[in-house]
Coordinates of C-alpha atoms and ligand atoms in Angstrom, one line a residue:
X5 CA 6.4 26.2 12.0
X6 CA 6.7 23.9 9.0
X7 CA 3.9 24.1 6.4
X8 CA 2.7 21.4 4.1
X9 CA 0.0 21.2 1.5
X10 CA -1.7 17.8 1.6
X11 CA -4.3 16.6 -0.9
X12 CA -6.9 14.3 0.6
X13 CA -8.6 11.8 -1.7
X14 CA -11.3 10.1 0.5
X15 CA -12.8 8.2 -2.5
X16 CA -15.6 5.7 -2.0
X17 CA -17.1 3.2 0.5
X18 CA -15.5 3.5 3.9
X19 CA -13.0 6.0 2.5
X20 CA -14.5 9.2 3.9
X21 CA -15.0 7.7 7.4
X22 CA -11.4 6.5 7.8
X23 CA -10.0 9.7 6.2
X24 CA -11.8 11.8 8.8
X25 CA -10.0 9.9 11.5
X26 CA -6.6 10.4 9.8
X27 CA -7.2 14.1 9.4
X28 CA -8.1 14.5 13.1
X29 CA -4.9 12.6 14.0
X30 CA -2.8 14.7 11.7
X31 CA -4.2 17.9 13.3
X32 CA -3.3 16.7 16.8
X33 CA 0.3 15.7 15.9
X34 CA 0.6 18.9 13.9
X35 CA -0.1 20.9 17.1
X36 CA 2.3 18.8 19.1
X37 CA 5.2 19.0 16.6
X38 CA 4.6 22.5 15.2
X39 CA 3.6 21.3 11.8
X40 CA 0.8 23.2 9.9
X41 CA -1.2 21.1 7.4
X42 CA -3.2 22.8 4.7
X43 CA -5.7 20.2 3.6
X44 CA -7.3 20.3 0.2
X45 CA -9.8 17.7 -0.9
X46 CA -10.4 16.3 -4.4
X47 CA -12.5 13.6 -6.1
X48 CA -11.4 10.2 -7.3
X49 CA -12.9 6.9 -8.1
X50 CA -16.7 6.3 -8.0
X51 CA -17.3 9.6 -6.2
X52 CA -15.6 11.4 -9.1
X53 CA -17.5 9.4 -11.7
X54 CA -20.8 10.4 -10.1
X55 CA -19.9 14.0 -10.1
X56 CA -17.8 14.5 -13.2
X57 CA -18.3 11.4 -15.3
X58 CA -14.6 10.3 -15.0
X59 CA -12.7 8.5 -12.3
X60 CA -9.7 10.9 -12.3
X61 CA -10.7 14.4 -13.2
X62 CA -7.7 16.5 -14.4
X63 CA -8.4 19.0 -11.6
X64 CA -7.6 16.1 -9.1
X65 CA -4.3 15.2 -10.8
X66 CA -3.3 18.9 -10.9
X67 CA -4.1 19.4 -7.3
X68 CA -2.0 16.3 -6.4
X69 CA 0.9 17.5 -8.5
X70 CA 0.9 20.8 -6.6
X71 CA 0.9 19.3 -3.1
X72 CA 3.6 18.0 -0.8
X73 CA 1.9 14.7 -0.4
X74 CA -1.3 12.9 -1.2
X75 CA -3.3 10.9 1.3
X76 CA -5.8 8.5 -0.4
X77 CA -8.4 6.3 1.3
X78 CA -10.0 3.8 -1.0
X79 CA -11.9 3.6 -4.3
X80 CA -14.5 1.3 -5.8
X81 CA -17.9 -0.3 -5.1
X82 CA -20.6 -2.5 -6.5
X83 CA -22.3 0.5 -8.1
X84 CA -19.6 1.1 -10.7
X85 CA -18.6 -2.6 -11.2
X86 CA -20.3 -2.9 -14.6
X87 CA -18.8 0.1 -16.2
X88 CA -16.2 -0.4 -19.0
X89 CA -12.7 -0.8 -17.5
X90 CA -11.4 2.6 -18.4
X91 CA -14.3 4.3 -16.7
X92 CA -14.3 2.2 -13.5
X93 CA -13.0 3.7 -10.2
X94 CA -9.9 1.5 -10.4
X95 CA -8.9 3.4 -13.6
X96 CA -8.7 6.5 -11.5
X97 CA -6.3 5.0 -9.0
X98 CA -4.1 3.5 -11.8
X99 CA -4.2 6.9 -13.6
X100 CA -3.1 8.6 -10.4
X101 CA -0.2 6.2 -10.0
X102 CA 0.9 6.6 -13.6
X103 CA 0.3 10.3 -13.7
X104 CA 2.5 10.9 -10.7
X105 CA 5.1 8.4 -11.8
X106 CA 4.7 6.4 -8.6
X107 CA 6.7 3.3 -9.6
X108 CA 7.6 2.1 -6.1
X109 CA 5.0 0.8 -3.7
X110 CA 6.2 0.0 -0.2
X111 CA 3.9 -2.3 1.7
X112 CA 5.1 -3.2 5.2
X113 CA 3.5 -6.2 6.9
X114 CA 4.4 -6.3 10.6
X115 CA 2.6 -8.4 13.2
X116 CA 2.0 -6.4 16.3
X117 CA 2.3 -8.5 19.5
X118 CA -1.1 -7.2 20.6
X119 CA -2.8 -8.7 17.5
X120 CA -1.2 -12.1 17.2
X121 CA -4.5 -13.7 18.3
X122 CA -6.4 -11.9 15.5
X123 CA -4.4 -13.8 12.9
X124 CA -5.9 -16.9 11.3
X125 CA -2.5 -18.5 11.5
X126 CA -0.8 -20.0 14.6
X127 CA 1.1 -17.8 17.0
X128 CA 4.3 -19.8 16.3
X129 CA 4.0 -19.1 12.6
X130 CA 3.3 -15.3 12.7
X131 CA 5.0 -14.1 15.9
X132 CA 7.9 -11.8 14.9
X133 CA 6.9 -11.4 11.2
X134 CA 8.2 -8.2 9.8
X135 CA 8.1 -8.1 6.0
X136 CA 8.4 -5.2 3.5
X137 CA 6.9 -5.9 0.1
X138 CA 8.3 -3.6 -2.6
X139 CA 5.9 -3.8 -5.5
X140 CA 6.5 -2.3 -8.9
X141 CA 3.5 -0.1 -9.5
X142 CA 3.4 1.6 -12.9
X143 CA 4.4 -1.2 -15.3
X144 CA 3.9 -4.9 -15.9
X145 CA 0.6 -6.4 -16.9
X146 CA -1.4 -3.6 -15.3
X147 CA -0.2 -1.2 -18.0
X148 CA 1.3 -3.4 -20.8
X149 CA 0.0 -3.1 -24.4
X150 CA -1.7 -4.6 -26.3
X151 CA -4.7 -4.9 -24.1
X152 CA -8.4 -5.2 -24.7
X153 CA -11.2 -7.6 -25.7
X154 CA -11.0 -8.3 -29.4
X155 CA -13.1 -10.3 -31.9
X156 CA -11.2 -13.2 -33.5
X157 CA -11.8 -14.4 -37.0
X158 CA -14.3 -16.9 -35.9
X159 CA -16.3 -14.2 -34.1
X160 CA -15.3 -15.4 -30.7
X161 CA -14.0 -12.8 -28.3
X162 CA -10.5 -12.9 -27.0
X163 CA -9.2 -10.9 -23.9
X164 CA -5.6 -9.8 -24.0
X165 CA -3.2 -8.2 -21.5
X166 CA 0.5 -7.9 -21.8
X167 CA 3.1 -8.4 -19.1
X168 CA 6.1 -6.4 -20.1
X169 CA 9.1 -4.8 -18.3
X170 CA 12.0 -2.9 -19.7
X171 CA 15.4 -3.1 -18.1
X172 CA 15.2 0.4 -16.8
X173 CA 11.9 -0.3 -15.1
X174 CA 13.3 -3.3 -13.4
X175 CA 16.5 -1.5 -12.4
X176 CA 14.8 1.4 -10.7
X177 CA 12.5 -0.7 -8.6
X178 CA 15.4 -3.1 -7.9
X179 CA 17.4 -0.2 -6.5
X180 CA 14.5 0.9 -4.3
X181 CA 14.3 -2.6 -3.0
X182 CA 18.0 -3.1 -2.3
X183 CA 18.1 0.3 -0.5
X184 CA 15.1 -0.8 1.6
X185 CA 16.6 -4.1 2.4
X186 CA 19.9 -2.4 3.4
X187 CA 18.0 -0.4 6.0
X188 CA 16.2 -3.5 7.3
X189 CA 17.8 -6.9 7.9
X190 CA 19.8 -7.0 4.7
X191 CA 17.8 -9.8 2.9
X192 CA 16.1 -9.3 -0.4
X193 CA 14.0 -12.0 -2.1
X194 CA 13.0 -11.2 -5.7
X195 CA 9.8 -13.0 -6.8
X196 CA 9.1 -13.9 -10.4
X197 CA 7.9 -16.7 -12.7
X198 CA 11.1 -17.1 -14.5
X199 CA 10.5 -20.8 -15.1
X200 CA 7.7 -19.8 -17.6
X201 CA 7.8 -16.1 -18.5
X202 CA 10.4 -14.3 -20.5
X203 CA 9.5 -11.1 -18.8
X204 CA 10.5 -12.8 -15.5
X205 CA 13.7 -14.1 -17.0
X206 CA 14.7 -10.5 -17.8
X207 CA 13.6 -9.4 -14.3
X208 CA 15.7 -12.0 -12.6
X209 CA 18.8 -11.2 -14.8
X210 CA 18.6 -7.5 -14.2
X211 CA 18.0 -7.8 -10.4
X212 CA 20.9 -10.2 -10.2
X213 CA 23.2 -7.8 -12.1
X214 CA 22.4 -5.1 -9.5
X215 CA 23.4 -7.3 -6.6
X216 CA 27.3 -6.7 -6.7
X217 CA 26.5 -3.0 -6.0
X218 CA 24.8 -4.0 -2.7
X219 CA 27.3 -6.4 -1.2
X220 CA 25.7 -5.9 2.2
X221 CA 22.4 -7.3 0.9
X222 CA 21.8 -11.0 0.5
X223 CA 19.8 -11.6 -2.7
X224 CA 17.6 -14.7 -3.3
X225 CA 15.0 -15.5 -6.0
X226 CA 11.7 -17.3 -5.7
X227 CA 9.0 -18.3 -8.0
X228 CA 5.7 -16.6 -7.2
X229 CA 3.7 -19.8 -6.6
X230 CA 6.3 -21.0 -4.1
X231 CA 6.4 -17.5 -2.5
X232 CA 2.7 -17.6 -1.9
X233 CA 3.1 -20.9 -0.2
X234 CA 6.2 -19.9 1.8
X235 CA 4.4 -16.7 3.0
X236 CA 1.8 -18.9 4.7
X237 CA 4.2 -21.8 5.7
X238 CA 7.1 -19.9 7.1
X239 CA 6.8 -16.1 6.8
X240 CA 9.7 -15.3 9.1
X241 CA 12.1 -16.3 6.3
X242 CA 11.3 -13.1 4.5
X243 CA 12.7 -9.6 5.1
X244 CA 12.3 -7.5 2.0
X245 CA 10.5 -8.9 -1.1
X246 CA 10.7 -7.2 -4.5
X247 CA 8.3 -8.1 -7.3
X248 CA 6.3 -6.9 -10.3
X249 CA 2.9 -5.2 -10.2
X250 CA 0.5 -8.2 -10.4
X251 CA 2.5 -10.5 -8.2
X252 CA 3.0 -7.7 -5.7
X253 CA -0.8 -7.0 -5.6
X254 CA -1.5 -10.7 -4.8
X255 CA 1.4 -11.3 -2.4
X256 CA 0.8 -8.1 -0.4
X257 CA -2.8 -9.2 0.4
X258 CA -1.5 -12.6 1.5
X259 CA 1.2 -10.9 3.6
X260 CA -1.4 -8.6 5.1
X261 CA -3.4 -11.5 6.5
X262 CA -0.3 -12.7 8.5
X263 CA -0.8 -9.6 10.6
X264 CA -4.4 -10.4 11.5
X265 CA -6.2 -7.9 9.3
X266 CA -5.6 -6.0 6.1
X267 CA -7.4 -3.2 8.0
X268 CA -4.0 -2.5 9.7
X269 CA -1.7 -2.1 6.7
X270 CA -0.6 1.1 5.3
X271 CA 1.4 1.7 2.1
X272 CA 3.5 4.3 0.4
X273 CA 3.7 4.9 -3.4
X274 CA 6.8 6.9 -4.4
X275 CA 8.3 8.2 -7.6
X276 CA 11.7 9.5 -8.6
X277 CA 10.5 13.0 -7.5
X278 CA 7.3 14.8 -6.7
X279 CA 4.6 14.0 -4.1
X280 CA 4.0 10.5 -2.9
X281 CA 0.6 8.8 -2.4
X282 CA -0.1 7.2 0.9
X283 CA -3.0 4.8 1.2
X284 CA -4.2 1.7 3.1
X285 CA -3.6 -1.7 1.3
X286 CA -7.3 -2.5 1.9
X287 CA -10.1 -1.5 -0.4
X288 CA -13.3 0.5 0.1
X289 CA -15.3 -2.3 1.8
X290 CA -18.7 -1.2 0.4
X291 CA -20.4 -3.9 2.5
X292 CA -19.7 -1.9 5.7
X293 CA -19.6 1.6 4.3
X294 CA -21.4 4.2 6.3
X295 CA -22.0 1.9 9.3
X296 CA -19.1 3.2 11.5
X297 CA -17.6 -0.3 11.5
X298 CA -14.4 0.3 9.5
X299 CA -10.9 0.0 11.0
X300 CA -9.3 3.5 10.5
X301 CA -5.8 2.3 11.6
X302 CA -4.4 1.5 8.2
X303 CA -5.4 5.0 7.1
X304 CA -3.8 6.5 10.2
X305 CA -0.6 4.5 9.7
X306 CA -0.6 5.6 6.1
X307 CA -0.6 9.2 7.4
X308 CA 2.4 8.2 9.6
X309 CA 4.2 6.8 6.5
X310 CA 3.5 10.1 4.7
X311 CA 5.2 12.0 7.6
X312 CA 8.1 9.7 7.5
X313 CA 8.7 9.2 3.8
X314 CA 7.6 12.4 2.1
X315 CA 7.7 15.0 4.8
X316 CA 10.7 13.9 6.8
X317 CA 8.9 14.3 10.1
X318 CA 9.9 11.0 11.7
X319 CA 9.2 12.1 15.3
X320 CA 5.6 12.8 14.4
X321 CA 5.4 9.5 12.6
X322 CA 6.8 7.7 15.6
X323 CA 4.3 9.4 17.8
X324 CA 1.3 8.2 15.7
X325 CA 2.7 4.6 15.6
X326 CA 3.2 4.6 19.3
X327 CA -0.4 5.9 19.8
X328 CA -1.7 3.0 17.7
X329 CA 0.2 0.5 19.8
X330 CA -1.1 2.1 23.0
X331 CA -4.8 1.9 22.0
X332 CA -4.3 -1.8 21.0
X333 CA -2.4 -2.4 24.2
X334 CA -5.4 -1.0 26.1
X335 CA -7.6 -3.6 24.4
X336 CA -9.5 -1.3 22.0
X337 CA -10.4 -3.1 18.8
X338 CA -12.5 -2.7 15.7
X339 CA -14.5 -5.7 14.4
X340 CA -11.9 -6.9 12.0
X341 CA -9.3 -7.3 14.8
X342 CA -11.7 -8.2 17.6
X343 CA -10.8 -11.1 19.9
X344 CA -12.3 -12.3 23.2
X345 CA -12.2 -10.0 26.1
X346 CA -11.3 -6.8 24.1
X347 CA -13.4 -3.6 23.7
X348 CA -15.3 -3.5 20.4
X349 CA -15.2 0.1 19.0
X350 CA -16.6 1.7 15.9
X351 CA -14.5 3.7 13.4
X352 CA -15.2 7.0 15.1
X353 CA -14.7 5.8 18.6
X354 CA -11.4 4.2 17.6
X355 CA -10.4 7.6 16.3
X356 CA -11.3 9.2 19.5
X357 CA -9.4 6.7 21.6
X358 CA -6.4 7.2 19.5
X359 CA -6.6 11.0 19.8
X360 CA -6.8 10.7 23.5
X361 CA -3.7 8.5 23.5
X362 CA -1.9 11.0 21.3
X363 CA -2.7 14.0 23.5
X364 CA -1.6 12.3 26.7
Ligands
IPM695 C1 -4.2 -2.4 -4.5 C2 -5.6 -2.6 -5.2 C3 -5.6 -2.0 -6.6 C4 -4.5 -2.7 -7.4 C5 -6.9 -2.0 -7.3 C6 -8.0 -1.3 -6.5 C7 -6.8 -1.4 -8.7 O1 -5.9 -3.9 -5.2 O2 -3.8 -1.2 -4.4 O3 -3.6 -3.4 -4.2 O4 -4.8 -3.7 -8.0 O5 -3.4 -2.2 -7.4
MG696 MG1 -4.6 -5.2 -4.1

């Protein structure tokens, strides 16, 4: 029996509800595939602020460092929105990414045939979409300095953030993206704003310089505004996208909606070594928290990514993904992916349906 220590970070809002489903699912596949999970839970985000006064207690970061992988649900909520930025729940998430060196964020956006009608876009536009967004996660404007709100000489306030990338930061995310593209359909589109920003010019140059090392990957470049438009106009032109932190944040939400609901999308955040963090792309949805309405499938699919990318248990990952397809095939839907004639389930019932499918 293989043994793994998994840190669970349920966080805020719908986090605890969807995490509970993912843990049940992991237990079931653990039994089936002879994997033993030792789960340990820690505080992050608003839940951590309420208990300890800070969004990322050092005990949480330590526990994550000493685990094989981290499964995170979501952080944030109205309650903490007016706190200063370094004490908000989001600072906990950013601190976790930085603290574990998770520079590479993989966000797959795949349209499942069962959910085509849940997309707001036409069937002909979204059918067959299969995109991997590789987002740089520990640099760019999210972390650049100087940052802050400063008083000018006239007494007026001025807000400042800095978008910066070093060559080595660009190179390491570039390599992850070329490798990902190589395992997919061999097409990589690098997204930047090189027509305006020097940081993007360096980005484009450095990515281009890597290209000869990956002759099997066809590299193209696109400005971010055009990329946003093309994602909605003709998403099937994309295979793998690589981009910086802010552009990746925005484009991955746009890509998510091609698939019907952001409630379906998992992500993996990986560093050069050490545990990865696996979390849904969506947020904590405070408006529906505690109402048993959330879609747990992005969380469950994040657990599958964890099995595949960090724990090397691809058979167990496949089993979970097949189970998700099966419940959808049967017509089970949460509210966010509901369409006519389907069975509307709450978060817990969706979890039970999935477990039943996994045990069959
Ligand atoms: C995401 C989220 C986070 C981000 C927030 C919650 C800080 O939007 O993971 O995409 O901006 O990275
Ligand atoms: Mg985001």
